[in-house]
Coordinates of C-alpha atoms (C1' of nucleotides) in Angstrom, one line a residue:
Chain I
M272 CA 44.7 169.8 -13.3
L273 CA 45.9 167.5 -16.0
D274 CA 44.0 169.7 -18.3
T275 CA 46.0 172.6 -17.3
I276 CA 49.2 170.7 -17.8
L277 CA 48.2 169.4 -21.2
N278 CA 47.0 172.7 -22.4
N279 CA 49.3 175.2 -20.8
P280 CA 47.5 178.5 -20.6
K281 CA 50.6 180.6 -20.2
M282 CA 51.7 179.9 -23.7
E283 CA 52.1 183.6 -24.6
T284 CA 54.7 184.3 -27.2
K285 CA 57.7 184.8 -24.9
S286 CA 60.7 184.5 -27.1
E287 CA 62.7 182.6 -24.5
L288 CA 60.0 179.9 -24.3
I289 CA 60.4 177.0 -26.7
K290 CA 57.0 176.0 -28.0
V291 CA 56.7 172.3 -28.8
A292 CA 53.9 170.3 -30.5
I293 CA 53.6 166.6 -30.3
I294 CA 52.2 164.2 -33.0
E295 CA 51.9 160.7 -31.6
D296 CA 49.0 158.3 -31.6
R297 CA 49.7 156.5 -28.3
R298 CA 47.9 158.5 -25.6
E299 CA 50.3 157.6 -22.8
I300 CA 53.3 158.6 -24.7
R301 CA 51.7 161.8 -26.0
E302 CA 50.6 162.9 -22.6
G303 CA 53.8 161.8 -20.9
L304 CA 55.7 164.0 -23.4
S305 CA 53.5 167.0 -22.9
V306 CA 53.8 166.7 -19.1
M307 CA 57.5 166.5 -19.3
I308 CA 57.8 169.4 -21.7
N309 CA 55.5 171.6 -19.6
F310 CA 57.4 170.8 -16.5
T311 CA 60.7 171.7 -18.0
D312 CA 61.8 175.3 -17.6
G313 CA 61.9 177.1 -20.9
F314 CA 59.5 174.8 -22.7
S315 CA 55.8 174.9 -23.3
C316 CA 53.7 172.3 -25.1
V317 CA 51.4 174.2 -27.3
G318 CA 49.8 171.3 -29.1
S319 CA 49.4 167.5 -29.0
Y320 CA 47.8 165.6 -31.8
R321 CA 46.9 161.9 -32.2
S322 CA 47.3 161.9 -36.0
M323 CA 48.9 163.9 -38.8
E324 CA 45.5 164.8 -40.1
D325 CA 44.6 166.2 -36.7
A326 CA 47.8 168.2 -36.5
L327 CA 47.4 169.6 -40.0
H328 CA 43.9 170.8 -39.2
R329 CA 44.6 172.3 -35.9
I330 CA 48.2 173.3 -35.7
A331 CA 47.7 176.7 -37.4
H332 CA 45.9 177.9 -34.3
N333 CA 49.0 177.8 -32.2
L334 CA 52.2 177.3 -34.2
P335 CA 55.1 175.7 -32.3
D336 CA 58.8 176.2 -32.8
V337 CA 59.5 172.5 -32.9
I338 CA 57.4 169.5 -33.6
L339 CA 58.1 166.1 -32.2
S340 CA 56.5 163.6 -34.5
D341 CA 56.1 159.9 -34.6
I342 CA 56.6 158.1 -37.9
G343 CA 54.2 155.2 -37.4
L344 CA 50.9 157.0 -37.3
P345 CA 47.4 155.8 -38.3
G346 CA 46.4 157.3 -41.6
M347 CA 49.0 159.6 -43.0
D348 CA 52.4 158.5 -41.8
G349 CA 54.9 160.9 -40.2
I350 CA 57.2 161.2 -43.2
E351 CA 54.4 162.2 -45.5
G352 CA 53.2 164.6 -42.9
V353 CA 56.6 166.2 -42.6
K354 CA 56.6 167.1 -46.3
I355 CA 53.3 168.8 -46.0
L356 CA 54.1 170.6 -42.7
K357 CA 57.5 171.8 -44.0
E358 CA 55.8 173.1 -47.1
K359 CA 53.2 175.1 -45.2
Y360 CA 55.4 176.1 -42.3
P361 CA 59.0 176.0 -43.4
Q362 CA 60.3 177.7 -40.3
I363 CA 59.0 175.0 -38.0
L364 CA 61.7 172.5 -36.9
I365 CA 60.6 168.9 -37.0
L366 CA 62.2 166.0 -35.0
M367 CA 61.2 162.5 -35.8
L368 CA 60.6 160.3 -32.8
S369 CA 60.5 156.7 -34.0
V370 CA 61.1 153.1 -33.1
Y371 CA 62.3 152.4 -36.7
D372 CA 66.0 152.6 -37.4
D373 CA 66.0 151.4 -41.0
N374 CA 68.0 153.4 -43.5
E375 CA 65.0 153.8 -45.7
R376 CA 63.0 155.7 -43.1
I377 CA 65.9 157.7 -41.8
F378 CA 66.7 158.8 -45.3
D379 CA 63.2 159.6 -46.2
A380 CA 62.5 161.5 -43.0
L381 CA 65.5 163.7 -43.3
C382 CA 64.9 164.3 -47.0
A383 CA 61.3 165.2 -46.3
G384 CA 62.5 168.0 -44.1
A385 CA 63.0 166.6 -40.6
C386 CA 66.0 168.3 -38.9
G387 CA 66.6 165.4 -36.5
Y388 CA 65.8 161.8 -35.8
L389 CA 65.5 160.3 -32.4
L390 CA 64.7 156.7 -31.3
K391 CA 61.9 156.3 -28.8
K392 CA 64.2 154.8 -26.3
T393 CA 65.9 158.2 -26.0
P394 CA 65.9 159.1 -22.3
P395 CA 63.8 162.1 -21.3
A396 CA 66.8 164.4 -20.4
Q397 CA 68.3 163.7 -23.7
L398 CA 65.1 164.4 -25.5
M399 CA 64.8 167.8 -23.9
E400 CA 68.4 168.5 -24.8
S401 CA 67.6 167.5 -28.3
L402 CA 64.8 170.0 -28.5
R403 CA 67.2 172.7 -27.3
D404 CA 69.8 171.5 -29.8
A405 CA 67.2 171.7 -32.7
V406 CA 66.2 175.3 -32.0
S407 CA 69.8 176.4 -31.6
G408 CA 70.7 175.2 -35.1
G409 CA 71.6 171.5 -34.5
A410 CA 70.4 168.3 -35.9
P411 CA 69.8 166.0 -33.0
M412 CA 70.1 162.3 -33.8
S413 CA 70.3 159.2 -31.6
P414 CA 73.9 157.9 -31.8
E415 CA 73.1 154.9 -33.9
I416 CA 71.1 157.0 -36.3
A417 CA 73.9 159.5 -36.6
R418 CA 76.3 156.6 -37.5
K419 CA 73.9 155.3 -40.1
V420 CA 73.6 158.8 -41.6
V421 CA 77.4 159.0 -41.9
T422 CA 77.6 155.6 -43.4
L423 CA 74.8 156.4 -45.9
F424 CA 76.7 159.6 -46.7
R425 CA 79.7 157.6 -47.9
D426 CA 77.7 155.7 -50.4
F427 CA 77.1 159.0 -52.2
R428 CA 80.7 159.4 -53.1
P429 CA 82.8 156.2 -53.2
P430 CA 86.4 157.2 -52.2
E431 CA 88.5 156.1 -55.1
R432 CA 88.0 157.8 -58.4
V433 CA 90.1 155.9 -60.8
E434 CA 91.6 157.8 -63.6
Y435 CA 90.9 156.3 -67.0
D436 CA 92.4 159.2 -69.0
L437 CA 89.4 159.5 -71.3
T438 CA 89.7 162.4 -73.7
P439 CA 86.9 165.0 -73.5
H440 CA 85.4 163.7 -76.7
E441 CA 85.3 160.2 -75.4
L442 CA 83.7 161.4 -72.2
R443 CA 81.0 163.2 -74.2
L444 CA 80.3 160.1 -76.2
L445 CA 80.2 158.0 -73.1
K446 CA 77.6 160.4 -71.7
L447 CA 75.5 160.0 -74.8
L448 CA 75.6 156.2 -74.4
V449 CA 74.5 156.5 -70.8
E450 CA 71.6 158.6 -72.0
G451 CA 70.6 155.7 -74.3
H452 CA 72.0 156.8 -77.6
S453 CA 72.8 154.2 -80.3
Y454 CA 75.8 154.6 -82.6
K455 CA 73.5 156.2 -85.2
T456 CA 71.9 158.8 -82.9
A457 CA 75.2 159.5 -81.2
A458 CA 76.7 160.1 -84.6
L459 CA 74.0 162.5 -85.4
E460 CA 74.3 164.3 -82.1
L461 CA 78.0 164.7 -82.5
S462 CA 77.8 165.4 -86.3
V463 CA 80.2 162.6 -87.2
S464 CA 79.9 159.4 -89.0
V465 CA 78.9 156.1 -87.4
N466 CA 82.3 154.8 -88.2
T467 CA 83.9 157.5 -86.1
I468 CA 81.6 156.6 -83.2
S469 CA 82.7 153.0 -83.6
F470 CA 86.3 154.1 -83.6
H471 CA 86.0 156.1 -80.4
L472 CA 84.0 153.4 -78.7
K473 CA 86.9 151.0 -79.3
S474 CA 89.3 153.3 -77.6
I475 CA 86.8 153.7 -74.7
Y476 CA 86.5 150.0 -74.3
E477 CA 90.3 149.6 -74.2
K478 CA 90.7 152.3 -71.5
L479 CA 87.8 151.0 -69.5
Q480 CA 88.7 147.4 -70.0
V481 CA 85.3 146.4 -71.2
H482 CA 83.9 144.8 -74.3
S483 CA 80.4 146.2 -74.8
K484 CA 78.4 149.3 -74.7
S485 CA 76.3 148.3 -71.7
E486 CA 79.4 147.2 -69.8
A487 CA 80.9 150.6 -70.5
V488 CA 77.8 152.3 -69.3
A489 CA 77.8 150.3 -66.1
K490 CA 81.4 151.1 -65.4
A491 CA 80.9 154.8 -66.2
L492 CA 78.0 155.0 -63.8
K493 CA 79.5 152.9 -61.1
N494 CA 82.8 154.9 -61.1
H495 CA 80.9 158.2 -61.4
L496 CA 82.8 159.0 -64.6
I497 CA 79.6 160.8 -65.6
K498 CA 76.9 162.3 -63.4
Chain R
M1257 CA 72.7 169.8 -18.7
L1258 CA 76.4 169.4 -17.8
D1259 CA 75.1 166.9 -15.3
T1260 CA 73.5 165.0 -18.1
I1261 CA 76.6 164.9 -20.1
L1262 CA 78.9 163.9 -17.3
N1263 CA 76.5 161.3 -16.0
N1264 CA 75.2 159.7 -19.1
P1265 CA 73.1 156.8 -18.1
K1266 CA 74.3 154.5 -20.9
M1267 CA 78.0 155.1 -20.2
E1268 CA 80.6 152.4 -20.9
T1269 CA 80.2 149.4 -18.6
K1270 CA 83.4 147.7 -19.7
S1271 CA 86.3 148.5 -17.4
E1272 CA 88.7 148.6 -20.3
L1273 CA 90.3 151.9 -21.0
I1274 CA 89.5 153.8 -24.1
K1275 CA 92.8 154.4 -25.9
V1276 CA 93.0 157.7 -27.7
A1277 CA 95.6 159.1 -30.1
I1278 CA 95.9 162.7 -31.1
I1279 CA 97.1 164.2 -34.3
E1280 CA 97.5 167.9 -34.0
D1281 CA 100.2 170.3 -35.0
R1282 CA 99.8 172.9 -32.3
R1283 CA 101.7 171.8 -29.3
E1284 CA 99.6 173.6 -26.7
I1285 CA 96.4 172.0 -28.0
R1286 CA 98.0 168.6 -28.4
E1287 CA 99.3 168.6 -24.9
G1288 CA 96.1 170.0 -23.5
L1289 CA 94.1 167.3 -25.0
S1290 CA 96.4 164.5 -23.9
V1291 CA 96.4 165.8 -20.3
M1292 CA 92.6 166.0 -20.3
I1293 CA 92.3 162.5 -21.7
N1294 CA 94.7 161.0 -19.2
F1295 CA 93.0 162.8 -16.4
T1296 CA 89.6 161.5 -17.3
D1297 CA 88.5 158.1 -15.8
G1298 CA 88.3 155.4 -18.4
F1299 CA 90.5 157.1 -20.9
S1300 CA 94.2 156.9 -21.8
C1301 CA 96.1 158.8 -24.4
V1302 CA 98.4 156.4 -26.1
G1303 CA 99.8 158.6 -28.8
S1304 CA 100.1 162.2 -29.8
Y1305 CA 101.6 163.2 -33.1
R1306 CA 102.4 166.6 -34.6
S1307 CA 101.8 165.5 -38.2
M1308 CA 100.0 162.8 -40.2
E1309 CA 103.4 161.5 -41.4
D1310 CA 104.5 161.2 -37.8
A1311 CA 101.3 159.4 -36.9
L1312 CA 101.5 157.0 -39.8
H1313 CA 105.1 156.1 -38.9
R1314 CA 104.6 155.6 -35.2
I1315 CA 101.0 154.7 -34.6
A1316 CA 101.5 151.0 -35.2
H1317 CA 103.5 150.7 -31.9
N1318 CA 100.5 151.5 -29.9
L1319 CA 97.2 151.3 -31.7
P1320 CA 94.4 153.4 -30.2
D1321 CA 90.7 152.8 -30.3
V1322 CA 89.9 156.3 -31.4
I1323 CA 91.9 159.0 -33.1
L1324 CA 91.3 162.7 -32.7
S1325 CA 92.7 164.3 -35.8
D1326 CA 93.1 167.9 -36.9
I1327 CA 92.3 168.6 -40.6
G1328 CA 94.7 171.5 -41.2
L1329 CA 98.1 169.9 -40.7
P1330 CA 101.5 170.7 -42.2
G1331 CA 102.3 168.2 -44.9
M1332 CA 99.6 165.6 -45.5
D1333 CA 96.3 167.0 -44.4
G1334 CA 93.9 165.2 -42.0
I1335 CA 91.5 164.1 -44.7
E1336 CA 94.1 162.4 -46.8
G1337 CA 95.5 160.9 -43.6
V1338 CA 92.1 159.4 -42.7
K1339 CA 91.9 157.5 -46.0
I1340 CA 95.3 155.9 -45.3
L1341 CA 94.7 155.2 -41.7
K1342 CA 91.3 153.7 -42.4
E1343 CA 92.8 151.5 -45.1
K1344 CA 95.6 150.2 -42.8
Y1345 CA 93.5 150.1 -39.6
P1346 CA 89.8 149.8 -40.5
Q1347 CA 88.8 149.1 -36.9
I1348 CA 90.1 152.4 -35.5
L1349 CA 87.5 155.1 -35.2
I1350 CA 88.5 158.6 -36.3
L1351 CA 87.0 161.9 -35.2
M1352 CA 87.9 165.0 -37.0
L1353 CA 88.6 168.1 -34.9
S1354 CA 88.7 171.1 -37.0
V1355 CA 88.1 174.8 -37.2
Y1356 CA 86.7 174.4 -40.7
D1357 CA 83.0 174.1 -41.1
D1358 CA 82.7 174.2 -44.9
N1359 CA 80.5 171.5 -46.6
E1360 CA 83.4 170.4 -48.8
R1361 CA 85.6 169.4 -45.9
I1362 CA 82.9 167.9 -43.8
F1363 CA 81.8 165.8 -46.8
D1364 CA 85.3 164.7 -47.7
A1365 CA 86.2 163.8 -44.1
L1366 CA 83.2 161.7 -43.5
C1367 CA 83.6 160.0 -46.9
A1368 CA 87.2 159.4 -46.2
G1369 CA 86.2 157.3 -43.2
A1370 CA 85.9 159.7 -40.2
C1371 CA 83.0 158.6 -38.0
G1372 CA 82.5 162.1 -36.5
Y1373 CA 83.4 165.7 -36.9
L1374 CA 83.8 168.2 -34.1
L1375 CA 84.6 171.8 -34.2
K1376 CA 87.6 173.0 -32.1
K1377 CA 85.4 175.2 -30.0
T1378 CA 83.8 172.0 -28.6
P1379 CA 83.9 172.3 -24.8
P1380 CA 86.1 169.6 -23.1
A1381 CA 83.3 167.7 -21.4
Q1382 CA 81.5 167.5 -24.7
L1383 CA 84.6 166.2 -26.3
M1384 CA 85.1 163.4 -23.9
E1385 CA 81.5 162.5 -24.3
S1386 CA 82.0 162.4 -28.0
L1387 CA 84.8 160.0 -27.7
R1388 CA 82.6 157.7 -25.6
D1389 CA 79.8 158.2 -28.2
A1390 CA 82.2 157.1 -31.0
V1391 CA 83.3 153.9 -29.3
S1392 CA 79.8 152.9 -28.5
G1393 CA 78.6 153.2 -32.1
G1394 CA 77.7 156.8 -32.5
A1395 CA 78.8 159.5 -34.9
P1396 CA 79.5 162.6 -32.8
M1397 CA 79.2 165.9 -34.6
S1398 CA 79.0 169.4 -33.4
P1399 CA 75.4 170.6 -33.7
E1400 CA 76.1 172.9 -36.6
I1401 CA 78.0 170.2 -38.4
A1402 CA 75.1 167.7 -37.9
R1403 CA 72.7 170.3 -39.3
K1404 CA 74.9 170.7 -42.4
V1405 CA 75.2 167.0 -42.8
V1406 CA 71.4 166.7 -42.8
T1407 CA 71.1 169.5 -45.3
L1408 CA 73.7 168.0 -47.6
F1409 CA 71.9 164.7 -47.3
R1410 CA 68.8 166.3 -48.9
D1411 CA 70.8 167.4 -51.9
F1412 CA 71.7 163.8 -52.6
R1413 CA 68.1 162.6 -52.6
P1414 CA 68.0 159.9 -55.3
P1415 CA 65.1 159.9 -57.7
E1416 CA 61.8 158.7 -56.3
R1417 CA 61.9 154.9 -56.2
V1418 CA 59.5 154.0 -59.0
E1419 CA 58.0 150.6 -59.0
Y1420 CA 58.7 148.9 -62.2
D1421 CA 57.2 145.5 -61.2
L1422 CA 60.1 143.5 -62.6
T1423 CA 59.8 139.8 -61.9
P1424 CA 62.6 138.1 -59.9
H1425 CA 63.8 136.6 -63.1
E1426 CA 63.9 139.9 -64.9
L1427 CA 65.8 141.4 -62.0
R1428 CA 68.3 138.7 -62.1
L1429 CA 68.8 139.1 -65.8
L1430 CA 69.1 142.8 -65.4
K1431 CA 71.8 142.3 -62.8
L1432 CA 73.7 140.1 -65.2
L1433 CA 73.5 142.7 -67.9
V1434 CA 74.9 145.3 -65.5
E1435 CA 77.8 143.0 -64.8
G1436 CA 78.6 143.0 -68.4
H1437 CA 77.0 139.9 -69.7
S1438 CA 75.9 139.5 -73.2
Y1439 CA 72.8 137.6 -74.3
K1440 CA 74.9 134.5 -74.9
T1441 CA 76.7 134.5 -71.6
A1442 CA 73.6 135.5 -69.7
A1443 CA 71.8 132.6 -71.3
L1444 CA 74.6 130.2 -70.2
E1445 CA 74.5 131.6 -66.7
L1446 CA 70.7 131.2 -66.5
S1447 CA 70.7 127.9 -68.4
V1448 CA 68.2 129.1 -71.0
S1449 CA 68.5 129.8 -74.7
V1450 CA 69.6 133.1 -76.1
N1451 CA 66.1 133.5 -77.4
T1452 CA 64.6 133.4 -73.9
I1453 CA 67.0 136.1 -72.8
S1454 CA 65.9 138.1 -75.8
F1455 CA 62.2 137.7 -74.8
H1456 CA 62.8 138.8 -71.2
L1457 CA 64.8 141.7 -72.3
K1458 CA 61.9 142.9 -74.3
S1459 CA 59.7 142.8 -71.3
I1460 CA 62.3 144.6 -69.3
Y1461 CA 62.5 147.3 -71.9
E1462 CA 58.8 147.8 -71.9
K1463 CA 58.6 148.1 -68.1
L1464 CA 61.6 150.4 -67.9
Q1465 CA 60.5 152.3 -71.0
V1466 CA 63.8 151.9 -72.7
H1467 CA 64.9 150.5 -76.1
S1468 CA 68.4 149.1 -75.6
K1469 CA 70.5 147.1 -73.3
S1470 CA 72.8 150.0 -72.3
E1471 CA 69.8 152.2 -71.6
A1472 CA 68.3 149.6 -69.4
V1473 CA 71.6 149.2 -67.6
A1474 CA 71.8 153.0 -67.1
K1475 CA 68.2 153.2 -65.8
A1476 CA 68.8 150.2 -63.5
L1477 CA 71.9 151.8 -62.0
K1478 CA 70.5 155.3 -61.7
N1479 CA 67.3 154.1 -60.0
H1480 CA 69.1 151.7 -57.8
L1481 CA 67.1 148.8 -59.1
I1482 CA 70.3 146.8 -58.6
K1483 CA 73.1 147.6 -56.2
Chain J
dA693 C1' 35.4 123.6 -64.6
dT694 C1' 36.8 126.9 -67.5
dT695 C1' 39.0 130.8 -68.9
dT696 C1' 42.4 134.3 -68.2
dT697 C1' 46.7 135.8 -66.7
dC698 C1' 51.4 135.6 -66.3
dA699 C1' 56.1 134.0 -66.0
dC700 C1' 58.8 131.5 -68.7
dT701 C1' 60.6 129.2 -72.8
dA702 C1' 61.7 129.2 -77.8
dC703 C1' 62.6 130.5 -83.1
dG704 C1' 63.7 133.7 -87.0
dT705 C1' 64.5 138.1 -89.3
dT706 C1' 66.5 142.4 -89.5
dA707 C1' 69.1 146.1 -87.3
dA708 C1' 72.9 147.4 -84.5
dT709 C1' 77.3 146.7 -82.6
dA710 C1' 82.3 145.0 -82.1
dT711 C1' 86.5 144.9 -84.0
dG712 C1' 90.1 144.8 -87.6
dT713 C1' 92.4 147.4 -91.2
dG714 C1' 93.5 151.4 -93.6
dG715 C1' 93.9 156.3 -93.8
dT716 C1' 93.8 162.2 -93.2
dT717 C1' 94.1 166.4 -90.5
dT718 C1' 95.5 169.4 -86.8
dG719 C1' 97.8 171.3 -83.0
dA720 C1' 101.1 170.8 -79.4
dA721 C1' 105.5 168.9 -77.7
dA722 C1' 110.2 167.3 -78.6
Chain F
dT119 C1' 111.5 169.9 -88.3
dT120 C1' 109.9 165.7 -86.8
dT121 C1' 106.8 163.3 -83.8
dC122 C1' 102.8 162.2 -81.5
dA123 C1' 98.2 162.1 -79.8
dA124 C1' 93.5 163.1 -80.7
dA125 C1' 90.3 163.8 -83.6
dC126 C1' 88.2 162.4 -87.9
dC127 C1' 86.5 159.0 -91.9
dA128 C1' 85.9 154.5 -94.5
dC129 C1' 85.2 149.5 -95.6
dA130 C1' 84.7 144.7 -94.2
dT131 C1' 82.6 141.2 -91.5
dA132 C1' 81.4 138.3 -87.6
dT133 C1' 78.8 138.7 -83.6
dT134 C1' 75.2 140.5 -80.9
dA135 C1' 70.9 142.7 -80.0
dA136 C1' 66.1 144.1 -81.0
dC137 C1' 61.6 142.7 -81.8
dG138 C1' 57.6 140.1 -83.8
dT139 C1' 55.6 135.8 -83.1
dA140 C1' 54.2 131.7 -80.6
dG141 C1' 53.8 127.6 -77.3
dT142 C1' 53.7 125.8 -72.3
dG143 C1' 52.4 125.2 -67.5
dA144 C1' 50.8 127.0 -63.1
dA145 C1' 48.0 130.0 -60.5
dA146 C1' 44.2 133.1 -60.1
dA147 C1' 39.8 134.5 -61.5
dT148 C1' 35.4 133.4 -63.3

DNA sequence: ATTTTCACTACGTTAATATGTGGTTTGAAA
DNA sequence: TTTCAAACCACATATTAACGTAGTGAAAAT
């Protein structure tokens, strides 16, 4: 009986049926999830694996539409696994299901190819809704995860871009400095004399209100004056 | 499903009303929203403004917990407004309500300080749920917006965090350099001789594979070795 | 118990940089 | 036309940085 539930036989490719696979090392969670999925109309659990290695070996036999994967797995972790799964099966949607809520892991998981990130405390109804959300083009995330994602987002483009009125030439020179050039090599690169570099640097220092090459580089990078 | 939304298990427990303000130029939408908010238990519409300028002038009289703001407004647009509102009232949560779903606007809005982004087609029940979500620490986004955010996220993946095995001392020195210190001032700061600084720098250069102070600063900043 | 490793400290020499002064040329604005 | 800003070049010089060399003490490895 349990067997039937865990390995639903009527998993024929009906387009309205959402096929789900589970990667989770804890048996009770794994089986709980598959029971819930099979008992929900419109869903079918087509695979449940206790490790990423297991999933990678066996998932080809019955490809799901969505994978629910734990992050903390024995052996290969969920994030590493997502990279591989996404490479082999780009069309499969992957939702992370994790107890971790640190920025590092959220970031890595989403960058690895996960299309959503749910905390394990997510109530069952919400989880099923998230699966539906994923297949219909969304990116389900637990509220606190979503907030963190938005906050992380902001770090990528600090709001205020101060205008330092650097001339195009000065910007180009600044870029060379950031790339590690010295006066001499920058002079060569720009086909001017070292003195000219020196002159322009002085102007840059004034505009940026700094007094050394490295301080200028730091300010340029922090204020995104150059890429 | 609607049931799940309307009877969310982790609904607000505090009896206080959630105060909402609306910034929207189209009268029928503005009034529709405020009626819906006032007719929903636990919510109160404390302001509705037809332009950002209007809101900025009058909102101080009755500060809301959450603002629902349109992006396409006459005069100052919603994104510019969010920046100003967030600067004056950092504690207020702001949700964008927009017909636009282009990456540029989503990105700008979230970076400007919005904590969520909803499309105007969002059904009323979902909208009220989003307001609740926002005040309880989430970041409500329409599914397609969330997906775009996750996709955008991937584009901003910083370089793989390489391990450079810098000693704590070296990291501290590197940090000082980024802050614009010279050998001399760094030596003073760390209470060692300039020669010692020189030695450590050499080690740092080796580990980072660079050959100058500014190159080290650039690499440190680019690889997020220091904040 | 000893050697080895490693982080840290230090000195000295040479190369690079910061900063001042002086100037020319060019193209666009007044 | 004059004026001005942005490029460019040069010389002078004090300061700073790069790098080779070398000693110390503490912890890990032998």
